[in-house]
Amino acid sequence: MGMEQVVLLPAIPAAIFVVLALFSPLLPRRGDWLAVVGMAVVVVLALAVAFHFQDFFGHGEFDPSGENARAFEWLNLSNGLFQIDLSTYVDAITVVMLLVVSIVALMVMIYSVGYMRGEARYGWYFGALSFFTASMLLLVTAGNLMVLYFAWEAVGLASFLLIGFYWERRSAAEAAKKAFITTRIGDVGLLIGIILLWREAGTFDIQQIIEFAEGGGFDQRYLTVAMLFLFMGAVGKSAQFPLHVWLPDAMEGPTPVSALIHAATMVVAGVYLVARMLPVFDVVLVARDVVLYTGLITAFMAATMGLVASDIKRVLAYSTVSQLGFMFVALGLGSPTAAMFHLFTHAFFKALLFLGSGSVIHATHQQEIEQLGGLWRKQPLTTWTFVIGSLALAGVIPLAGFWSKDEILHAANHNLPVFVTLAVTAGLTAIYTTRLVLLTFFGEPRNHHAYEHAHESPPIMTLPLLVLAALAAVAGFVIYEGVGQALGFAGGIGQLIFAHEPEVFHFDRDLATFALAVSLGGIGIGLVYWWGTAERATRARGWAPELHALLVNRYYFDDLYQSLINYVVLGAGSVIAVFDKRVVNETGVDGGAQTVGWFGLRLKFLQTGRIPNYALAMAGGIVTLSLVAFYTS
């Protein structure tokens, strides 16, 4: 198994999806074992691709020699005028995504065996997970933009199915529709961007488009517009401002789905897309600035909303939106190393946190953190793995989140406003993470019924927590050259993924000290306000009730969008409906038919069957034609 057979990775879960969708009721355990075994095979194959990839380095840089790309013609119209190839492409970005998607998907599937046991649509659930995984693997291995777009839409469909898994609950059905429609707005922009790039470059192949752009083949204004449309797709899929509103509501799906789709895989598709196309974004710096400030606004806004959210999964959802903002900031600053590194570490500790929250919900049947407390006594393993994930999210050394967040701060070091905003956001992250941990696991139980029935999750659920906790603890060390070389690569992650030349990591003691101080300061503030009975936090709400209401209501974006739908979209729809009815249907379609019928009704009386009448009509016609000829000659 090598890079040239990477197409097998999405093919395996796709085949499993077909089997489970058709035959899961006939299979033992509804086929859950088939999905888990299939994903384990995918993990092994992804590791094989990574090992094969590491053999193609010369002088510290990737030297593919053509084996990392495969393509065959699928559609060819007008002798190549419009051609689509089914192609794959493997480089360091692809390898990172393959490892993240496959490992997290395997952990989620193992966890789901315990969490989803007894569900009526148990077999379909694993089939939908396999379909999503196949779509995501196809997306990250796509060699051209049309294959990527096909996989992009398949990921959206899979997300819709999984968010709306409990479709009998109105809230879940509405959340699924909201996610589907909101991301479709971005997807329209993505399709327009792809078409614009193809129109000038004459190809959908990503590497050829990059070469065409770097060679000056595009007009600057044209390319800027194309890349901004392309970025719209990333904004929608990665829940960036102003299309961020769908992700918190997507928590209506099963918790393992939240861990897979909305922490580690689907939502990072936009980050992957921008990272893949970053050489083109570099040609038009205006577009890259849009990436930067969109990410910055998103990171800060989502962190402030996380401070007041009360649902355990929604706190983590806002955290995801904020951390995705960090990744886009890194890309906007021209550092794919920092962005992909944070994507890599974030996948493990955020999946750990979501699965940990699922363990809490499974044990207590409560999601409101203000109804929890004291669970460390009943769920010690869940508690301490959750604490590890939380410290990684907060950016505490030596856990994974510290190293990747430090890299983003290092990339922003030359831009003071951006650096300060990121530092403040990092502090807010530590505050709301501490709040989440304290209210959930420590202090006195606030709902004694939930506390009395709490228990540690079974081994099938705690095993993935332990694996992800270990990865959240050590994954950050891949920044070091020695660790990368020990794994068989040319060096650390900066020597695999870089913008212009390989980056060798150098530990900046001052920056690291500052970043750690920010994280510890945030944790300290969280402890002061939410330790014990959280009296200080309760009093703080009264200091600025308007601000608290603003954050609780998510800056009123949902209300704004609902008003736009009610008064603008539906209003315009009513006007168009009246136009369609009165002008198009009644006047254009029905009116034309009725006019023809009216004339037909009148003209039929000219058909009398009497020769004198016809002779008179002929004579009148001759006279009329003669007069016309006389006056026009």
XYZ file of C-alpha atoms in Angstrom:
633
model
C 0.000 0.000 0.000
C 1.430 3.341 -1.047
C 0.413 6.816 -2.081
C -0.739 5.599 -5.484
C -3.423 3.384 -3.862
C -4.789 6.107 -1.580
C -8.144 5.856 -3.355
C -8.769 2.696 -1.300
C -9.137 4.760 1.856
C -12.480 6.368 0.949
C -13.572 3.270 -0.999
C -13.596 0.992 2.073
C -16.021 3.018 4.255
C -18.104 3.805 1.160
C -18.581 0.083 0.539
C -19.400 -0.460 4.219
C -22.029 2.282 4.020
C -23.757 0.517 1.120
C -23.747 -2.801 2.988
C -25.084 -1.304 6.218
C -27.676 0.859 4.486
C -29.106 -2.214 2.734
C -28.481 -5.134 5.042
C -27.757 -3.906 8.602
C -30.952 -5.493 10.053
C -29.721 -8.876 8.804
C -26.200 -8.598 10.241
C -25.086 -9.582 13.752
C -25.159 -6.527 16.060
C -26.613 -4.561 13.132
C -23.159 -4.478 11.538
C -21.413 -2.209 14.065
C -18.396 -4.549 14.025
C -18.126 -4.164 10.254
C -17.853 -0.370 10.543
C -15.281 -0.580 13.343
C -13.137 -3.213 11.590
C -13.337 -1.301 8.317
C -12.185 1.897 9.999
C -9.347 0.030 11.730
C -8.220 -1.132 8.295
C -8.396 2.474 7.054
C -6.178 3.588 9.954
C -3.610 0.935 9.055
C -3.692 1.964 5.399
C -3.401 5.655 6.340
C -0.296 4.830 8.363
C 1.056 2.894 5.372
C 0.503 5.948 3.163
C 2.328 8.087 5.746
C 5.262 5.661 5.835
C 5.417 5.587 2.039
C 5.219 9.375 1.969
C 8.234 9.706 4.271
C 10.397 7.827 1.757
C 10.115 10.667 -0.760
C 12.191 13.335 0.908
C 15.388 14.684 -0.511
C 17.404 17.528 1.004
C 14.630 18.118 3.521
C 11.898 18.633 0.931
C 9.220 16.387 -0.543
C 10.253 14.903 -3.885
C 7.141 13.059 -5.098
C 8.459 11.708 -8.427
C 4.875 11.388 -9.632
C 3.883 8.557 -7.286
C 1.836 10.842 -5.076
C -0.619 11.716 -7.855
C -2.959 9.480 -9.803
C -5.656 10.457 -12.299
C -7.834 8.944 -14.974
C -10.275 10.598 -17.321
C -13.905 10.478 -16.259
C -15.610 13.065 -18.482
C -14.309 14.707 -21.648
C -16.488 17.020 -23.741
C -15.545 18.829 -26.954
C -12.079 17.283 -27.170
C -10.873 18.431 -23.789
C -12.705 21.769 -23.611
C -14.436 20.473 -20.494
C -12.642 17.578 -18.821
C -12.994 16.115 -15.351
C -10.480 13.597 -14.037
C -10.949 11.362 -11.032
C -7.661 12.142 -9.365
C -5.876 11.852 -6.028
C -2.988 13.858 -4.642
C -0.897 13.151 -1.545
C 1.412 15.559 0.238
C 2.071 16.492 3.869
C -1.264 18.285 4.238
C -3.057 15.191 2.932
C -1.155 12.889 5.284
C -2.039 15.025 8.324
C -5.711 15.010 7.361
C -5.736 11.255 6.679
C -4.310 10.491 10.104
C -6.655 12.905 11.879
C -9.816 11.723 10.112
C -9.103 7.998 10.342
C -7.865 7.899 13.959
C -10.641 10.112 15.332
C -13.265 8.228 13.303
C -12.053 4.903 14.703
C -12.168 6.215 18.281
C -15.662 7.597 17.729
C -16.933 4.336 16.256
C -15.541 2.286 19.144
C -17.063 4.761 21.616
C -20.404 4.656 19.780
C -20.727 0.893 20.328
C -21.337 1.664 23.994
C -22.966 5.084 23.723
C -25.532 4.232 21.024
C -26.408 0.727 22.237
C -30.129 0.109 22.127
C -30.936 2.844 19.604
C -33.692 1.952 17.145
C -31.608 3.001 14.113
C -28.345 1.576 15.438
C -27.235 -0.006 12.144
C -28.124 3.064 10.110
C -26.088 5.200 12.512
C -22.907 3.269 11.755
C -23.735 3.330 8.056
C -24.084 7.114 8.137
C -20.794 7.424 10.053
C -19.100 5.325 7.371
C -20.623 7.474 4.636
C -19.372 10.618 6.307
C -15.881 9.187 6.774
C -15.733 8.071 3.132
C -16.770 11.554 1.988
C -14.191 13.251 4.191
C -11.388 10.933 3.070
C -12.307 11.555 -0.567
C -12.270 15.301 0.064
C -8.759 15.367 1.533
C -7.293 13.097 -1.158
C -8.917 14.879 -4.128
C -6.490 16.046 -6.781
C -8.876 18.402 -8.553
C -11.546 20.846 -7.516
C -14.529 19.045 -9.038
C -13.822 15.826 -7.126
C -13.265 17.969 -4.029
C -16.606 19.696 -4.590
C -18.417 16.380 -5.002
C -16.923 15.152 -1.715
C -17.648 18.548 -0.119
C -21.355 18.183 -0.869
C -21.346 14.558 0.274
C -19.864 15.671 3.609
C -22.681 18.204 3.940
C -25.284 15.539 3.227
C -23.730 13.154 5.754
C -23.684 15.944 8.338
C -27.369 16.632 7.690
C -28.225 12.961 8.216
C -26.213 12.668 11.427
C -27.273 15.963 13.014
C -30.874 14.999 12.312
C -30.414 11.406 13.507
C -33.111 11.971 16.135
C -35.392 13.396 13.478
C -38.505 12.780 15.586
C -37.291 15.601 17.862
C -38.236 18.914 16.304
C -35.090 20.604 17.629
C -32.859 18.024 15.906
C -34.755 18.286 12.627
C -34.537 22.084 12.711
C -30.816 21.971 13.564
C -30.143 19.633 10.639
C -31.983 21.944 8.241
C -30.220 24.985 9.651
C -26.808 23.387 9.186
C -27.637 22.212 5.673
C -29.028 25.538 4.460
C -26.360 27.698 6.115
C -23.494 25.678 4.687
C -25.192 25.672 1.271
C -24.798 29.453 1.188
C -21.056 29.008 1.369
C -21.127 26.075 -1.040
C -22.694 28.226 -3.754
C -19.738 30.592 -3.426
C -17.333 27.650 -3.577
C -18.869 26.405 -6.823
C -18.718 29.884 -8.355
C -15.060 30.168 -7.344
C -14.246 26.789 -8.890
C -15.947 27.754 -12.150
C -14.102 31.082 -12.274
C -10.737 29.376 -11.745
C -11.508 26.761 -14.427
C -12.682 29.439 -16.865
C -9.249 31.069 -16.916
C -6.915 28.177 -16.131
C -8.760 25.690 -18.345
C -8.375 22.908 -15.770
C -9.774 21.725 -12.464
C -6.459 20.204 -11.374
C -5.382 21.940 -8.147
C -1.644 21.809 -8.797
C -2.036 23.115 -12.350
C -4.209 25.989 -11.082
C -1.538 26.845 -8.507
C 1.172 26.844 -11.184
C -1.019 28.965 -13.485
C -1.615 31.507 -10.696
C 2.023 31.685 -9.643
C 2.984 32.183 -13.277
C 0.793 35.273 -13.530
C -1.893 33.647 -15.676
C -4.784 35.281 -13.822
C -5.792 38.913 -13.866
C -5.398 40.176 -10.271
C -8.936 41.506 -9.904
C -10.427 38.384 -11.460
C -8.379 36.076 -9.217
C -9.281 38.079 -6.102
C -12.988 37.653 -6.829
C -12.541 33.945 -7.538
C -10.652 33.320 -4.300
C -13.149 35.285 -2.221
C -15.929 33.106 -3.634
C -13.843 30.037 -2.883
C -13.357 31.269 0.664
C -17.133 31.510 1.082
C -17.239 27.715 0.999
C -14.620 27.533 3.750
C -16.547 30.086 5.852
C -19.736 28.031 5.649
C -18.224 24.615 6.297
C -15.904 25.804 9.082
C -18.603 27.916 10.780
C -16.798 31.230 10.492
C -18.355 34.651 10.957
C -20.991 35.420 9.718
C -22.048 31.824 8.903
C -21.085 30.499 12.338
C -24.656 30.180 13.617
C -25.245 26.578 12.566
C -22.549 24.849 14.619
C -23.881 25.325 18.194
C -27.315 24.056 17.135
C -25.687 21.044 15.473
C -25.117 19.678 18.985
C -28.626 18.203 18.684
C -27.033 15.182 17.032
C -25.633 12.260 19.055
C -22.557 13.254 21.072
C -20.157 10.953 19.153
C -21.300 12.723 15.997
C -20.350 16.034 17.590
C -16.902 14.626 18.335
C -16.366 13.389 14.794
C -17.986 15.997 12.601
C -17.986 19.156 14.641
C -14.652 18.879 16.405
C -12.144 17.028 14.273
C -13.208 16.536 10.672
C -16.037 18.282 8.814
C -15.509 21.707 10.342
C -11.816 21.663 9.457
C -12.617 21.060 5.785
C -12.565 24.821 5.254
C -9.156 25.075 6.904
C -7.921 22.263 4.662
C -9.286 23.982 1.550
C -7.590 27.294 2.310
C -4.338 25.549 3.251
C -4.437 23.566 0.011
C -5.067 26.700 -2.074
C -2.859 29.018 0.015
C -0.279 29.500 -2.806
C -3.107 31.040 -4.841
C -4.259 33.163 -1.891
C -0.661 34.387 -1.614
C -0.884 35.812 -5.142
C -3.748 38.092 -4.055
C -2.981 39.340 -0.565
C -6.346 41.099 -0.242
C -8.039 37.703 -0.194
C -5.599 36.470 2.450
C -6.389 39.531 4.583
C -10.053 38.574 4.421
C -9.106 35.117 5.714
C -7.096 36.700 8.536
C -9.729 39.108 9.844
C -12.614 36.693 9.395
C -10.758 34.229 11.593
C -9.856 36.906 14.122
C -13.438 38.124 14.522
C -14.705 34.559 14.773
C -12.122 33.513 17.371
C -12.919 36.403 19.705
C -16.712 36.352 19.315
C -17.025 32.616 19.851
C -14.795 32.750 22.939
C -17.015 35.393 24.531
C -20.131 33.329 23.806
C -18.467 30.302 25.390
C -18.209 32.236 28.650
C -21.977 32.177 29.225
C -23.174 28.997 27.491
C -24.754 26.540 29.913
C -25.047 23.392 27.778
C -21.861 21.324 28.083
C -21.801 20.538 24.363
C -22.538 24.123 23.344
C -19.578 25.384 25.360
C -17.402 22.972 23.408
C -19.098 24.008 20.166
C -18.235 27.670 20.732
C -14.732 26.559 21.614
C -14.513 24.737 18.285
C -15.646 27.821 16.374
C -13.065 29.910 18.224
C -10.213 27.471 17.612
C -11.103 27.289 13.927
C -10.782 31.063 13.950
C -7.233 30.648 15.284
C -6.449 28.347 12.348
C -7.775 30.843 9.805
C -5.752 33.600 11.431
C -2.632 31.477 10.934
C -3.537 30.929 7.277
C -4.239 34.621 6.818
C -0.786 35.331 8.214
C 0.690 32.966 5.635
C 1.597 30.156 8.048
C 0.123 26.840 6.934
C 2.503 25.164 9.389
C 0.799 26.759 12.406
C -2.703 26.229 10.982
C -2.284 22.542 10.160
C -0.377 21.913 13.382
C -3.235 23.378 15.421
C -5.723 21.404 13.324
C -3.751 18.244 14.164
C -3.573 18.802 17.924
C -7.054 20.293 18.209
C -8.606 17.210 16.635
C -7.413 14.982 19.455
C -8.122 17.134 22.498
C -11.451 18.402 21.185
C -12.630 14.902 20.260
C -11.573 13.875 23.773
C -13.636 16.694 25.294
C -16.730 15.876 23.256
C -16.518 12.175 24.062
C -15.930 13.110 27.710
C -19.076 15.228 27.645
C -20.886 12.249 26.148
C -19.701 10.134 29.065
C -21.193 12.723 31.434
C -24.491 12.838 29.543
C -24.615 9.034 29.350
C -24.180 8.804 33.126
C -26.388 11.670 34.299
C -28.825 12.348 31.432
C -28.031 16.024 31.994
C -26.384 18.501 29.627
C -26.790 21.705 31.625
C -23.550 22.251 33.528
C -25.412 24.201 36.219
C -27.253 20.949 37.019
C -24.049 18.965 37.476
C -21.128 19.121 39.910
C -19.120 16.726 42.064
C -18.834 14.101 39.340
C -15.141 13.482 39.977
C -16.191 11.106 42.730
C -18.476 9.082 40.460
C -16.533 9.347 37.184
C -12.836 9.635 38.025
C -11.497 8.385 34.691
C -13.842 10.641 32.695
C -12.911 13.546 34.957
C -9.162 13.304 34.610
C -9.171 12.617 30.880
C -11.503 15.616 30.503
C -9.098 17.717 32.575
C -6.222 16.702 30.286
C -8.239 17.770 27.239
C -9.220 21.017 28.960
C -5.640 21.891 29.874
C -4.598 21.162 26.277
C -7.361 23.472 25.050
C -6.317 26.156 27.520
C -2.746 25.928 26.237
C -0.887 24.609 29.280
C 2.617 23.256 28.732
C 3.544 20.480 27.857
C 0.176 19.410 26.424
C -0.483 19.511 22.689
C -2.549 22.688 22.608
C 0.274 24.730 24.094
C 2.679 24.030 21.229
C 0.232 24.622 18.388
C -1.310 27.769 19.894
C 2.199 29.052 20.592
C 3.019 28.618 16.898
C 0.025 30.748 15.915
C 1.027 33.456 18.382
C 4.553 33.286 16.962
C 3.151 33.784 13.441
C 1.222 36.851 14.688
C 4.180 38.274 16.609
C 4.878 40.917 13.949
C 1.264 42.169 13.880
C 0.529 43.760 17.272
C -3.294 44.193 16.982
C -3.705 40.605 15.821
C -1.312 39.311 18.484
C -3.110 41.163 21.291
C -6.536 39.974 20.117
C -5.330 36.372 19.950
C -3.760 36.654 23.406
C -7.002 38.005 24.879
C -8.945 35.235 23.147
C -6.526 32.627 24.501
C -7.154 34.025 27.999
C -10.920 33.803 27.475
C -10.470 30.207 26.321
C -8.730 29.326 29.580
C -11.488 31.068 31.567
C -14.470 29.299 29.994
C -12.637 25.967 29.976
C -11.990 26.283 33.713
C -15.633 27.241 34.251
C -16.742 24.150 32.334
C -14.522 21.795 34.350
C -15.423 23.275 37.742
C -19.182 23.350 37.219
C -19.258 19.842 35.748
C -16.879 17.830 37.877
C -16.084 19.711 41.085
C -17.928 21.485 43.871
C -21.111 20.095 45.346
C -23.761 18.306 43.250
C -26.509 20.715 42.210
C -28.878 18.033 40.939
C -28.788 15.242 43.499
C -30.968 12.913 41.429
C -28.514 13.098 38.496
C -25.558 12.741 40.864
C -26.945 9.658 42.605
C -27.471 7.870 39.291
C -24.078 8.867 37.861
C -21.545 6.134 37.159
C -18.362 5.619 35.223
C -18.829 4.680 31.587
C -18.110 1.121 30.417
C -14.640 0.207 29.081
C -15.805 0.371 25.453
C -16.344 4.116 26.028
C -13.423 4.868 28.345
C -10.813 3.200 26.112
C -11.137 5.885 23.394
C -10.920 8.525 26.132
C -7.590 7.119 27.275
C -6.200 6.908 23.738
C -7.256 10.453 22.895
C -5.955 11.741 26.231
C -2.552 10.246 25.426
C -2.580 11.878 21.995
C -3.702 15.196 23.504
C -0.710 14.990 25.820
C 2.031 14.101 23.315
C 0.838 15.125 19.827
C 2.366 18.571 20.183
C 5.891 17.206 20.301
C 5.832 16.612 16.523
C 6.927 20.246 16.307
C 10.421 19.112 17.288
C 12.844 18.035 14.593
C 14.124 15.066 16.597
C 10.621 13.694 17.177
C 9.799 13.988 13.481
C 12.981 12.205 12.529
C 12.290 9.481 15.090
C 8.958 8.929 13.324
C 10.792 8.598 10.028
C 10.099 12.028 8.538
C 12.519 14.724 7.438
C 11.964 16.626 10.656
C 9.238 18.333 12.658
C 5.913 19.342 11.204
C 7.402 22.665 10.067
C 9.683 20.719 7.731
C 6.718 18.883 6.238
C 4.210 21.714 5.866
C 5.491 25.176 5.042
C 4.729 28.146 2.838
C 8.074 28.891 1.185
C 10.863 26.947 2.887
C 11.127 24.336 5.657
C 10.793 25.690 9.184
C 12.956 24.315 11.991
C 11.319 24.916 15.355
C 13.206 27.093 17.816
C 11.757 27.437 21.301
C 11.090 31.113 22.027
C 11.278 31.284 25.825
C 9.826 34.792 26.123
C 6.857 34.082 23.884
C 6.225 30.710 25.511
C 6.376 32.287 28.979
C 3.900 34.957 27.912
C 1.530 32.401 26.374
C 1.700 30.192 29.455
C 1.106 33.225 31.706
C -2.009 34.089 29.702
C -3.318 30.534 30.043
C -2.561 30.284 33.751
C -4.030 33.742 34.293
C -7.249 32.655 32.609
C -7.365 29.493 34.702
C -6.804 31.617 37.826
C -9.689 33.934 36.926
C -11.893 30.908 36.311
C -11.000 29.456 39.690
C -11.725 32.755 41.454
C -15.156 33.163 39.888
C -16.473 29.588 39.709
C -14.809 27.704 42.556
C -17.209 26.408 45.177
C -20.668 27.969 44.890
C -19.623 30.385 42.089
C -20.981 33.377 44.027
C -18.605 35.834 42.333
C -19.756 34.694 38.899
C -23.387 35.094 39.937
C -22.722 38.632 41.182
C -20.772 39.450 38.014
C -23.886 38.893 35.927
C -25.508 41.828 37.675
C -22.672 44.218 36.835
C -23.492 44.330 33.137
C -26.825 42.589 32.462
C -27.012 44.020 28.942
C -23.636 42.505 28.064
C -24.651 39.176 29.584
C -27.875 39.211 27.569
C -25.909 40.073 24.427
C -23.656 37.052 24.888
C -26.445 34.677 25.933
C -28.381 35.671 22.800
C -25.282 35.097 20.635
C -24.978 38.750 19.619
C -28.562 38.405 18.278
C -27.299 36.929 15.014
C -30.024 34.274 15.006
C -32.655 36.952 15.545
C -31.113 39.058 12.790
C -31.160 36.165 10.342
C -34.715 35.235 11.331
C -35.808 38.827 10.721
C -34.085 38.819 7.342
C -35.892 35.604 6.461
C -39.262 36.860 7.701
C -39.200 40.357 6.245
C -36.738 40.254 3.354
C -36.625 36.707 2.011
C -40.276 35.866 2.594
C -41.310 39.407 1.628
C -39.402 39.193 -1.637
C -40.803 35.696 -2.083
C -44.361 37.046 -1.738
C -43.708 39.730 -4.377
C -42.187 37.154 -6.721
C -45.120 34.807 -6.070
C -47.610 37.538 -7.027
C -45.557 38.372 -10.146
C -45.396 34.697 -11.048
C -49.120 34.269 -10.579
C -50.381 37.471 -12.214
C -47.763 38.128 -14.911
C -46.159 34.794 -15.746
C -49.053 32.382 -15.227
C -52.265 34.345 -15.687
C -50.968 36.833 -18.292
C -48.114 34.993 -19.988
C -49.103 31.338 -19.914
C -52.864 31.293 -19.302
C -53.341 34.689 -20.967
C -51.635 33.567 -24.153
C -53.687 30.396 -24.276
C -56.915 32.297 -23.573
C -56.081 34.900 -26.254
C -55.535 32.188 -28.850
C -58.789 30.544 -27.751
C -60.692 33.845 -28.026
C -59.436 34.489 -31.541
C -60.143 30.892 -32.499
C -63.680 31.241 -31.209
C -64.244 34.369 -33.293
C -62.470 33.173 -36.426
C -64.458 29.949 -36.632
C -67.480 31.934 -37.735
C -65.630 32.879 -40.925
C -65.818 29.237 -41.975
C -69.395 29.340 -43.432
C -69.067 26.743 -46.193
C -70.586 29.201 -48.750
C -68.648 29.906 -51.969
C -69.884 33.548 -52.359
C -68.454 34.402 -48.894
C -65.063 32.937 -49.810
C -65.091 34.726 -53.193
C -65.832 38.029 -51.458
C -62.922 37.425 -48.979
C -60.575 36.671 -51.877
C -61.642 39.812 -53.710
C -61.148 41.894 -50.558
C -57.683 40.388 -50.100
C -56.702 41.208 -53.681
C -57.881 44.806 -53.288
C -55.949 45.168 -49.998
C -52.721 43.784 -51.493
C -53.100 46.030 -54.533
C -53.472 49.133 -52.375
C -50.406 48.148 -50.322
C -48.345 47.598 -53.482
C -49.506 50.920 -54.959
C -48.638 53.053 -51.921
C -45.281 51.344 -51.243
C -43.970 51.426 -54.828
